[in-house]
Coordinates of C-alpha atoms (C1' of nucleotides) in Angstrom, one line a residue:
Chain A
M1 CA 91.0 135.8 109.3
K2 CA 93.1 139.0 109.2
S3 CA 91.0 141.7 110.8
S4 CA 94.3 143.6 111.1
D5 CA 94.8 144.2 107.4
P6 CA 95.5 148.0 107.1
K7 CA 94.2 147.9 103.5
D8 CA 90.5 147.0 104.0
L9 CA 89.1 150.3 105.0
K10 CA 85.9 151.8 103.7
L11 CA 86.7 155.4 104.0
L12 CA 84.3 158.3 103.6
M13 CA 86.0 160.2 100.8
I14 CA 85.9 164.0 100.4
E15 CA 87.0 166.0 97.4
K16 CA 90.3 167.7 97.5
S17 CA 89.9 171.4 96.8
D18 CA 92.8 173.0 95.2
D19 CA 93.6 175.5 98.0
L20 CA 94.1 172.6 100.4
K21 CA 97.6 171.2 100.8
T22 CA 97.7 167.4 100.3
H23 CA 98.6 166.8 103.9
Q24 CA 95.7 169.0 105.1
W25 CA 93.3 167.0 102.8
V26 CA 94.6 163.7 104.2
Y27 CA 94.2 165.0 107.7
Q28 CA 90.7 166.2 107.3
L29 CA 89.7 163.1 105.5
L30 CA 91.0 160.8 108.3
R31 CA 89.7 163.2 110.9
N32 CA 86.2 163.0 109.5
N33 CA 86.3 159.3 109.3
L34 CA 87.4 159.1 112.9
L35 CA 84.8 161.6 114.1
C36 CA 81.9 159.7 112.6
G37 CA 83.4 156.4 113.7
R38 CA 84.1 154.8 110.4
I39 CA 87.5 153.5 111.7
E40 CA 87.0 151.1 114.5
P41 CA 89.2 151.0 117.6
G42 CA 92.1 148.7 117.4
K43 CA 92.4 149.1 113.7
P44 CA 96.0 149.5 112.7
L45 CA 96.9 152.3 110.3
T46 CA 100.0 152.3 108.2
I47 CA 101.5 155.2 106.3
R48 CA 102.0 153.2 103.1
G49 CA 98.7 151.5 103.3
L50 CA 96.8 154.8 103.6
A51 CA 99.0 156.3 100.9
E52 CA 98.0 153.6 98.5
I53 CA 94.3 153.8 99.3
L54 CA 94.3 157.6 98.9
Q55 CA 96.6 157.6 95.9
V56 CA 99.1 160.1 97.4
S57 CA 102.7 159.8 98.4
P58 CA 103.5 158.6 101.9
M59 CA 104.8 162.0 103.0
P60 CA 101.5 163.8 103.5
V61 CA 100.0 160.7 105.2
R62 CA 102.9 160.7 107.6
E63 CA 102.3 164.3 108.6
A64 CA 98.5 163.7 109.0
L65 CA 99.0 160.7 111.2
H66 CA 101.5 162.5 113.4
R67 CA 99.0 165.3 113.8
L68 CA 96.2 163.0 114.7
A69 CA 98.6 161.3 117.2
C70 CA 99.3 164.5 119.0
E71 CA 95.6 165.1 119.3
S72 CA 95.2 161.7 120.9
A73 CA 93.0 160.6 118.0
V74 CA 95.4 157.7 117.2
E75 CA 97.9 156.1 119.4
V76 CA 101.5 155.4 118.4
K77 CA 102.6 152.2 120.1
N78 CA 106.2 151.5 121.1
N79 CA 106.4 149.2 118.1
R80 CA 105.8 152.4 116.1
R81 CA 102.6 150.8 115.1
V82 CA 99.7 153.3 114.8
I83 CA 96.3 152.2 116.0
V84 CA 93.0 153.7 116.9
P85 CA 93.0 153.5 120.7
S86 CA 90.5 151.2 122.3
M87 CA 88.0 152.7 124.7
T88 CA 87.5 151.9 128.3
A89 CA 84.5 152.7 130.5
E90 CA 86.7 154.9 132.8
K91 CA 88.2 156.8 129.8
F92 CA 84.8 157.3 128.3
N93 CA 83.5 158.8 131.6
E94 CA 86.6 161.0 131.9
L95 CA 86.3 162.3 128.3
S96 CA 82.6 163.0 128.8
E97 CA 83.2 164.9 132.0
L98 CA 85.9 167.0 130.3
R99 CA 83.5 167.7 127.5
I100 CA 80.9 169.1 129.9
L101 CA 83.5 171.1 131.8
L102 CA 85.0 172.7 128.7
E103 CA 81.9 173.1 126.5
T104 CA 79.8 174.7 129.2
H105 CA 82.7 177.1 129.8
A106 CA 83.1 177.7 126.1
A107 CA 79.3 178.3 125.7
E108 CA 79.4 180.8 128.6
G109 CA 82.3 182.6 127.1
A110 CA 80.5 182.8 123.7
L111 CA 77.2 184.1 124.9
P112 CA 78.1 187.8 125.1
Y113 CA 79.3 187.7 121.5
I114 CA 76.3 186.0 120.0
K115 CA 74.6 188.1 117.3
Q116 CA 71.4 187.6 115.4
Q117 CA 73.3 186.3 112.5
D118 CA 75.0 183.7 114.6
I119 CA 71.7 182.3 115.7
A120 CA 70.5 182.2 112.2
I121 CA 73.5 180.1 111.2
L122 CA 73.0 177.8 114.1
E123 CA 69.4 177.3 113.1
Q124 CA 70.5 176.3 109.7
I125 CA 72.9 173.8 111.0
D126 CA 70.2 172.4 113.3
A127 CA 68.0 172.0 110.3
K128 CA 70.6 170.0 108.6
I129 CA 70.9 167.8 111.6
D130 CA 67.2 167.2 111.5
A131 CA 67.4 166.4 107.8
A132 CA 70.3 164.0 108.4
V133 CA 68.2 162.3 111.2
E134 CA 65.3 162.0 108.8
H135 CA 67.5 160.2 106.2
H136 CA 69.3 158.1 108.8
D137 CA 72.5 159.6 107.6
V138 CA 74.6 158.7 110.7
D139 CA 77.8 160.3 109.3
N140 CA 76.3 163.7 108.8
I141 CA 74.4 163.6 112.1
S142 CA 77.7 163.4 113.8
L143 CA 79.5 165.9 111.7
Y144 CA 76.7 168.5 111.7
N145 CA 76.2 168.1 115.5
Q146 CA 79.8 169.0 116.0
A147 CA 79.5 171.9 113.6
F148 CA 76.7 173.3 115.7
H149 CA 78.8 173.2 118.8
R150 CA 81.8 174.6 117.1
Q151 CA 79.9 177.4 115.5
L152 CA 78.5 178.4 118.9
Y153 CA 81.8 178.4 120.8
C154 CA 83.7 180.2 118.0
A155 CA 81.5 183.2 118.3
N156 CA 83.9 184.2 121.1
P157 CA 86.8 185.8 119.2
F158 CA 89.2 185.1 122.1
Q159 CA 88.3 181.4 122.1
V160 CA 91.1 179.1 122.9
A161 CA 89.2 176.0 124.2
V162 CA 88.0 174.8 120.8
P163 CA 91.1 172.9 119.9
L164 CA 91.0 171.1 123.2
I165 CA 87.3 170.3 122.7
E166 CA 88.0 169.0 119.2
S167 CA 90.6 166.7 120.6
L168 CA 87.9 165.2 123.0
W169 CA 85.5 164.8 120.1
L170 CA 88.2 162.9 118.2
Q171 CA 88.8 160.6 121.0
L172 CA 85.1 160.0 121.5
G173 CA 84.4 159.7 117.8
P174 CA 84.3 156.0 117.4
F175 CA 81.5 155.8 119.9
S176 CA 79.3 158.7 118.8
R177 CA 78.4 156.5 115.8
I178 CA 77.2 153.7 118.0
A179 CA 75.2 156.1 120.2
I180 CA 73.6 157.9 117.4
S181 CA 72.8 154.9 115.3
K182 CA 70.8 153.4 118.2
L183 CA 68.8 156.2 119.6
E184 CA 67.9 158.6 116.9
K185 CA 64.4 159.2 118.2
A186 CA 65.6 160.0 121.7
Y187 CA 68.1 162.4 120.3
L188 CA 65.4 164.2 118.6
V189 CA 64.3 165.5 121.9
D190 CA 66.6 168.2 120.8
R191 CA 68.6 170.1 123.3
H192 CA 69.7 172.4 120.6
V193 CA 66.4 174.2 120.5
E194 CA 66.8 174.8 124.2
A195 CA 70.2 176.2 123.6
L196 CA 69.0 178.4 120.8
E197 CA 66.2 179.7 123.0
A198 CA 68.7 180.5 125.8
L199 CA 70.8 182.3 123.3
R200 CA 67.9 184.5 122.3
E201 CA 67.1 185.3 125.9
R202 CA 70.7 185.8 126.8
N203 CA 70.1 183.3 129.5
L204 CA 73.5 182.2 130.8
F205 CA 72.3 179.5 133.1
G206 CA 69.8 178.1 130.6
L207 CA 72.6 177.9 128.0
R208 CA 74.9 176.0 130.3
R209 CA 72.1 173.7 131.3
A210 CA 71.2 173.0 127.6
I211 CA 74.8 172.2 126.6
E212 CA 75.3 170.0 129.6
A213 CA 72.0 168.2 129.0
D214 CA 72.9 167.7 125.3
I215 CA 76.2 166.0 126.2
R216 CA 74.6 164.0 129.0
D217 CA 71.9 162.8 126.7
G218 CA 74.6 161.3 124.5
I219 CA 76.2 159.6 127.5
A220 CA 72.9 158.3 128.6
S221 CA 72.1 156.9 125.1
I222 CA 75.4 155.0 125.2
N223 CA 74.6 153.4 128.5
T224 CA 71.2 152.2 127.4
V225 CA 72.5 150.4 124.4
D226 CA 72.4 146.7 124.9
G227 CA 75.8 145.1 124.7
I228 CA 77.6 148.4 124.6
H229 CA 80.2 147.1 127.0
D230 CA 81.3 144.7 124.3
H231 CA 82.7 147.7 122.6
F232 CA 84.7 148.8 125.6
Q233 CA 88.3 147.7 126.3
G234 CA 89.5 146.3 123.1
V235 CA 87.7 144.5 120.4
A236 CA 90.8 142.4 119.9
Chain B
M1 CA 117.8 196.0 112.9
K2 CA 116.7 192.6 112.1
S3 CA 115.0 191.2 115.2
S4 CA 113.3 188.7 112.9
D5 CA 116.4 186.7 112.0
P6 CA 115.5 183.0 112.6
K7 CA 119.1 182.2 113.3
D8 CA 119.9 184.2 116.4
L9 CA 118.4 182.0 119.0
K10 CA 119.9 181.1 122.4
L11 CA 118.4 177.7 122.9
L12 CA 118.6 175.7 126.0
M13 CA 120.1 172.5 124.7
I14 CA 119.4 169.0 126.1
E15 CA 121.4 165.9 125.4
K16 CA 120.0 163.5 122.9
S17 CA 119.7 160.1 124.5
D18 CA 119.9 157.2 122.1
D19 CA 116.4 155.8 122.6
L20 CA 114.9 159.1 121.4
K21 CA 114.1 159.5 117.8
T22 CA 115.6 162.6 116.3
H23 CA 112.2 164.3 115.8
Q24 CA 111.3 163.5 119.4
W25 CA 114.5 165.1 120.6
V26 CA 113.9 168.2 118.5
Y27 CA 110.3 168.4 119.8
Q28 CA 111.2 168.2 123.4
L29 CA 114.0 170.7 123.0
L30 CA 111.8 173.3 121.4
R31 CA 109.0 172.4 123.8
N32 CA 111.3 173.1 126.8
N33 CA 112.5 176.3 125.3
L34 CA 108.9 177.5 124.8
L35 CA 107.8 176.3 128.2
C36 CA 110.4 178.4 130.1
G37 CA 109.9 181.3 127.7
R38 CA 113.3 181.4 126.0
I39 CA 111.7 181.9 122.6
E40 CA 109.9 185.2 122.6
P41 CA 106.5 185.8 121.0
G42 CA 106.6 187.0 117.4
K43 CA 109.9 185.3 116.8
P44 CA 109.8 183.6 113.4
L45 CA 110.9 180.0 113.3
T46 CA 112.1 178.3 110.1
I47 CA 112.6 174.7 109.4
R48 CA 116.0 175.1 107.7
G49 CA 117.2 177.7 110.3
L50 CA 116.5 175.4 113.2
A51 CA 117.9 172.4 111.4
E52 CA 121.2 174.3 111.0
I53 CA 121.3 175.4 114.6
L54 CA 120.5 171.9 115.9
Q55 CA 122.7 170.1 113.3
V56 CA 120.0 167.8 112.1
S57 CA 118.3 167.4 108.8
P58 CA 115.2 169.5 108.1
M59 CA 112.9 166.5 108.2
P60 CA 112.7 165.9 112.0
V61 CA 112.5 169.7 112.5
R62 CA 109.5 169.8 110.2
E63 CA 107.7 167.2 112.2
A64 CA 108.5 168.8 115.5
L65 CA 107.2 172.2 114.3
H66 CA 104.0 170.6 113.0
R67 CA 103.4 168.9 116.3
L68 CA 103.9 172.2 118.2
A69 CA 101.6 173.9 115.8
C70 CA 98.8 171.4 116.5
E71 CA 99.3 172.0 120.2
S72 CA 98.9 175.7 119.6
A73 CA 102.4 176.3 120.8
V74 CA 103.4 177.9 117.6
E75 CA 101.2 179.5 114.9
V76 CA 101.4 178.8 111.2
K77 CA 100.5 182.0 109.4
N78 CA 98.9 182.0 106.0
N79 CA 102.2 183.0 104.5
R80 CA 103.3 179.5 105.9
R81 CA 105.5 181.4 108.2
V82 CA 105.8 179.9 111.7
I83 CA 105.9 182.2 114.7
V84 CA 105.4 182.1 118.4
P85 CA 101.9 183.6 118.8
S86 CA 101.7 186.9 120.6
M87 CA 99.7 187.2 123.8
T88 CA 96.7 189.3 124.4
A89 CA 95.1 190.1 127.8
E90 CA 91.9 188.3 126.8
K91 CA 93.7 185.3 125.6
F92 CA 95.8 185.2 128.8
N93 CA 92.7 185.3 130.9
E94 CA 91.0 182.6 128.9
L95 CA 94.0 180.3 129.1
S96 CA 94.3 180.9 132.9
E97 CA 90.6 180.1 133.4
L98 CA 91.0 176.9 131.5
R99 CA 94.0 176.0 133.5
I100 CA 92.0 176.3 136.7
L101 CA 89.1 174.4 135.3
L102 CA 91.1 171.5 134.0
E103 CA 93.7 171.3 136.7
T104 CA 91.4 171.4 139.6
H105 CA 89.4 168.7 137.9
A106 CA 92.5 166.6 137.2
A107 CA 93.7 167.0 140.8
E108 CA 90.3 165.8 142.0
G109 CA 90.5 162.8 139.8
A110 CA 94.0 162.0 140.9
L111 CA 93.4 162.2 144.7
P112 CA 91.9 158.7 145.1
Y113 CA 95.0 157.2 143.5
I114 CA 97.6 159.0 145.4
K115 CA 99.9 156.7 147.4
Q116 CA 102.6 157.4 149.9
Q117 CA 105.2 157.0 147.3
D118 CA 103.6 159.6 145.0
I119 CA 103.7 162.2 147.9
A120 CA 107.4 161.4 148.4
I121 CA 108.1 162.1 144.7
L122 CA 106.1 165.3 144.8
E123 CA 108.1 166.4 147.8
Q124 CA 111.3 165.8 146.0
I125 CA 110.2 167.8 143.0
D126 CA 109.1 170.6 145.4
A127 CA 112.5 170.6 146.9
K128 CA 114.1 171.0 143.5
I129 CA 111.8 174.0 142.9
D130 CA 113.0 175.5 146.1
A131 CA 116.6 174.9 145.1
A132 CA 116.0 176.5 141.7
V133 CA 114.4 179.5 143.4
E134 CA 117.4 179.7 145.6
H135 CA 119.8 179.8 142.6
H136 CA 117.5 182.1 140.6
D137 CA 117.4 179.4 138.0
V138 CA 114.3 180.7 136.2
D139 CA 114.3 177.9 133.5
N140 CA 114.2 175.2 136.1
I141 CA 111.7 176.8 138.3
S142 CA 109.3 176.8 135.4
L143 CA 110.1 173.2 134.3
Y144 CA 110.0 171.7 137.8
N145 CA 106.8 173.5 138.6
Q146 CA 105.2 171.9 135.7
A147 CA 106.7 168.6 136.6
F148 CA 105.1 168.8 140.0
H149 CA 101.6 169.4 138.6
R150 CA 102.1 166.7 135.9
Q151 CA 103.2 164.1 138.5
L152 CA 100.2 164.9 140.6
Y153 CA 97.6 164.6 137.8
C154 CA 99.2 161.5 136.3
A155 CA 98.6 159.5 139.4
N156 CA 95.2 158.8 137.9
P157 CA 95.8 156.0 135.5
F158 CA 92.7 157.0 133.5
Q159 CA 94.0 160.5 133.1
V160 CA 93.1 162.1 129.7
A161 CA 93.3 165.8 130.6
V162 CA 97.0 166.1 130.9
P163 CA 97.7 166.5 127.1
L164 CA 95.1 169.3 127.1
I165 CA 96.7 170.9 130.2
E166 CA 100.1 170.7 128.6
S167 CA 98.8 172.5 125.6
L168 CA 97.7 175.4 127.9
W169 CA 101.2 175.4 129.5
L170 CA 102.8 175.7 126.1
Q171 CA 100.7 178.6 125.2
L172 CA 101.3 180.4 128.5
G173 CA 105.0 179.5 128.5
P174 CA 106.5 182.7 127.2
F175 CA 104.8 184.5 130.1
S176 CA 105.6 182.2 132.9
R177 CA 109.2 183.4 132.6
I178 CA 108.2 187.0 133.1
A179 CA 106.1 186.2 136.1
I180 CA 108.6 184.0 137.8
S181 CA 111.5 186.2 137.2
K182 CA 109.8 189.2 138.8
L183 CA 108.1 187.8 141.9
E184 CA 110.2 185.0 143.2
K185 CA 109.7 185.9 146.8
A186 CA 105.9 186.0 146.6
Y187 CA 105.9 182.7 144.8
L188 CA 107.7 181.2 147.8
V189 CA 104.5 181.5 149.7
D190 CA 104.2 178.1 148.4
R191 CA 100.9 176.6 147.6
H192 CA 102.5 173.3 146.9
V193 CA 102.9 172.6 150.6
E194 CA 99.2 173.3 151.0
A195 CA 98.5 170.8 148.2
L196 CA 100.8 168.2 149.8
E197 CA 99.0 168.6 153.1
A198 CA 95.6 168.2 151.4
L199 CA 96.9 165.0 149.7
R200 CA 98.0 163.5 153.0
E201 CA 94.6 164.3 154.6
R202 CA 92.7 163.2 151.5
N203 CA 91.1 166.6 151.7
L204 CA 89.4 167.0 148.3
F205 CA 88.2 170.6 148.7
G206 CA 91.6 171.6 150.2
L207 CA 93.4 170.1 147.2
R208 CA 91.2 171.9 144.7
R209 CA 91.6 175.2 146.6
A210 CA 95.4 174.8 146.8
I211 CA 95.7 174.1 143.0
E212 CA 93.4 177.0 142.1
A213 CA 95.3 179.3 144.5
D214 CA 98.6 178.2 143.0
I215 CA 97.4 179.1 139.5
R216 CA 95.8 182.4 140.6
D217 CA 99.0 183.4 142.4
G218 CA 100.8 183.2 139.1
I219 CA 98.1 185.3 137.4
A220 CA 98.2 187.8 140.2
S221 CA 102.0 188.0 140.0
I222 CA 101.7 188.8 136.3
N223 CA 99.3 191.6 136.9
T224 CA 101.5 193.3 139.5
V225 CA 104.5 193.4 137.2
D226 CA 105.0 197.0 136.1
G227 CA 104.8 197.4 132.4
I228 CA 103.6 193.9 131.8
H229 CA 101.1 195.2 129.3
D230 CA 103.9 196.1 127.0
H231 CA 104.3 192.4 126.5
F232 CA 100.7 191.9 125.5
Q233 CA 99.5 192.2 121.9
G234 CA 102.5 191.9 119.8
V235 CA 106.1 193.1 120.5
A236 CA 106.3 194.0 116.8
Chain C
dG1 C1' 101.5 118.5 117.2
dT2 C1' 103.8 122.5 119.5
dC3 C1' 107.3 125.5 120.3
dG4 C1' 111.2 128.2 118.7
dA5 C1' 114.5 130.2 115.3
dT6 C1' 115.8 132.1 111.1
dA7 C1' 114.8 134.3 106.6
dG8 C1' 112.0 137.4 104.2
dA9 C1' 108.6 141.2 103.9
dA10 C1' 106.9 145.3 105.6
dT11 C1' 107.3 149.6 108.0
dA12 C1' 108.8 154.1 110.0
dT13 C1' 112.5 157.2 110.0
dG14 C1' 115.5 160.4 108.2
dA15 C1' 118.2 162.3 104.3
dT16 C1' 118.3 164.5 99.8
dC17 C1' 116.3 166.5 95.8
dA18 C1' 112.8 169.1 92.8
dC19 C1' 109.4 172.6 92.6
dA20 C1' 106.0 176.2 93.7
dT21 C1' 105.3 180.1 96.6
dT22 C1' 106.8 183.7 99.3
dT23 C1' 110.0 187.1 101.0
dT24 C1' 113.7 189.9 100.5
dT25 C1' 116.8 192.7 97.9
dA26 C1' 118.1 195.7 94.2
dA27 C1' 117.4 198.4 90.4
dG28 C1' 114.8 201.8 87.8
dA29 C1' 111.1 205.4 87.0
dC30 C1' 108.9 209.5 88.4
Chain D
dG1 C1' 113.7 210.7 98.0
dT2 C1' 109.8 207.5 97.3
dC3 C1' 107.2 204.2 95.0
dT4 C1' 107.1 200.4 91.6
dT5 C1' 109.0 196.4 89.5
dA6 C1' 111.9 192.6 88.7
dA7 C1' 115.4 189.5 89.9
dA8 C1' 117.3 186.6 93.5
dA9 C1' 117.3 184.2 97.8
dA10 C1' 114.7 181.6 101.1
dT11 C1' 111.2 178.6 102.5
dG12 C1' 107.6 174.9 102.9
dT13 C1' 105.9 171.0 100.5
dG14 C1' 106.0 166.7 98.4
dA15 C1' 108.7 162.8 96.2
dT16 C1' 112.2 159.3 96.2
dC17 C1' 115.6 156.6 98.3
dA18 C1' 118.6 154.3 102.0
dT19 C1' 118.6 152.2 106.5
dA20 C1' 117.3 150.2 110.9
dT21 C1' 113.7 148.1 113.2
dT22 C1' 109.7 145.2 113.6
dC23 C1' 106.4 141.9 112.0
dT24 C1' 105.3 137.5 109.5
dA25 C1' 105.8 133.1 107.9
dT26 C1' 108.2 129.1 106.8
dC27 C1' 111.1 125.6 108.4
dG28 C1' 113.2 122.6 111.7
dA29 C1' 113.8 120.5 116.5
dC30 C1' 111.8 118.2 120.2

DNA sequence: GTCGATAGAATATGATCACATTTTTAAGAC
DNA sequence: GTCTTAAAAATGTGATCATATTCTATCGAC
């Protein structure tokens, strides 16, 4: 039983548009797969293995993996082996606390710049989330949810926190899948509508509360999942 | 007048120890030079130019630059030109606010894990800072100051915020030099001793206050520097 | 049967090369 | 003298190859 074979990966493919460099395409593909949790913690990733799967030369894969490593999305061991880091309860709590800290701050900073058009876009994304929930499309729930948050924070043209937040998402990625796949109904008690309402009313405190509640809901979901602790601290 | 020549760089060199890979050495070298502000904003960096200066092949330089780019330390323009991003007042404020947010949080998380030995190490680093101030060694003031903060936060074994904090340092790097070089005396009203005292007393609030004050002092220094605004928004 | 050593395979790293895009420089037209 | 255009140099990207290190598996000793 070789669970460590770098080859047996069921990756969610995306099409390579021509204006994307190869290494950017590889990066985004791996990133998406990490974000929606399709690559499990502990899974070893090799440059040549991925290159063969994706039918590209090893060079762009090398760059993509290095970039993911510096975002803490993957971990480069001393053996120069690249793996998806395993999660611990303490690390999960730390990452979640940082999400709240940074995202409430980012939301606050974005509020003054929110225009009617931004709200419309956010409503569209929220609709897509609902549709994805309807179809039990776990991958897209995760991706659209992040798109919602990113769209909100990036309304601030002087935004610098988003790259940091995205790093947190990447590290939490493998677990968002578990949380979402379990508690779709509960997640439908949607904090996004609260956030949208706060945006329309220019209600700063309400916005912060909605964002924090949205994140805490996700944490709470995780903790109510039976046997979730089997997923902590190394599947090996 | 070609201020844009990628070749005329006075880099602070560091020795390449044998256990370091070439690309790691290049990365740390460029990182140090950015952190203490030896590479000014707007300066274009080229792979081949740096490779020639450092006497290495272009490959490790390519990797180092890409890593710095994903940490927002350098910016890759659409023209695929790599430059040190120019600072704006709004960006500076945002980065500073994020520093306070993340570093007070990181200090709080580290406090329970602080041992007598950690305090001793911190005192040693603080002494080195004082010595660097004494000798007007601007480079080392900056580097040791960051070493102090990093040593403190990393006492928490479940620390995950440090990579994010280091990204902020990298982005603020070109300005720390200006601030420190102007107001050395004021900076000697050292908040680090306050922090050390709070650590010994296990005083959580005092520690947070010391860290925040330390960061705000740096911001205040910047704002009192005459003509500092000439350094904002592009030297070009 | 279990542990350890050696040979082979696999891997990341770094160097060199080819190519497409961009920037710079130079020449020419008005 | 200034703007346009074309040639040339420079640059990033991706491919291929050589090499050192690490992992794996087979074989042998106890």
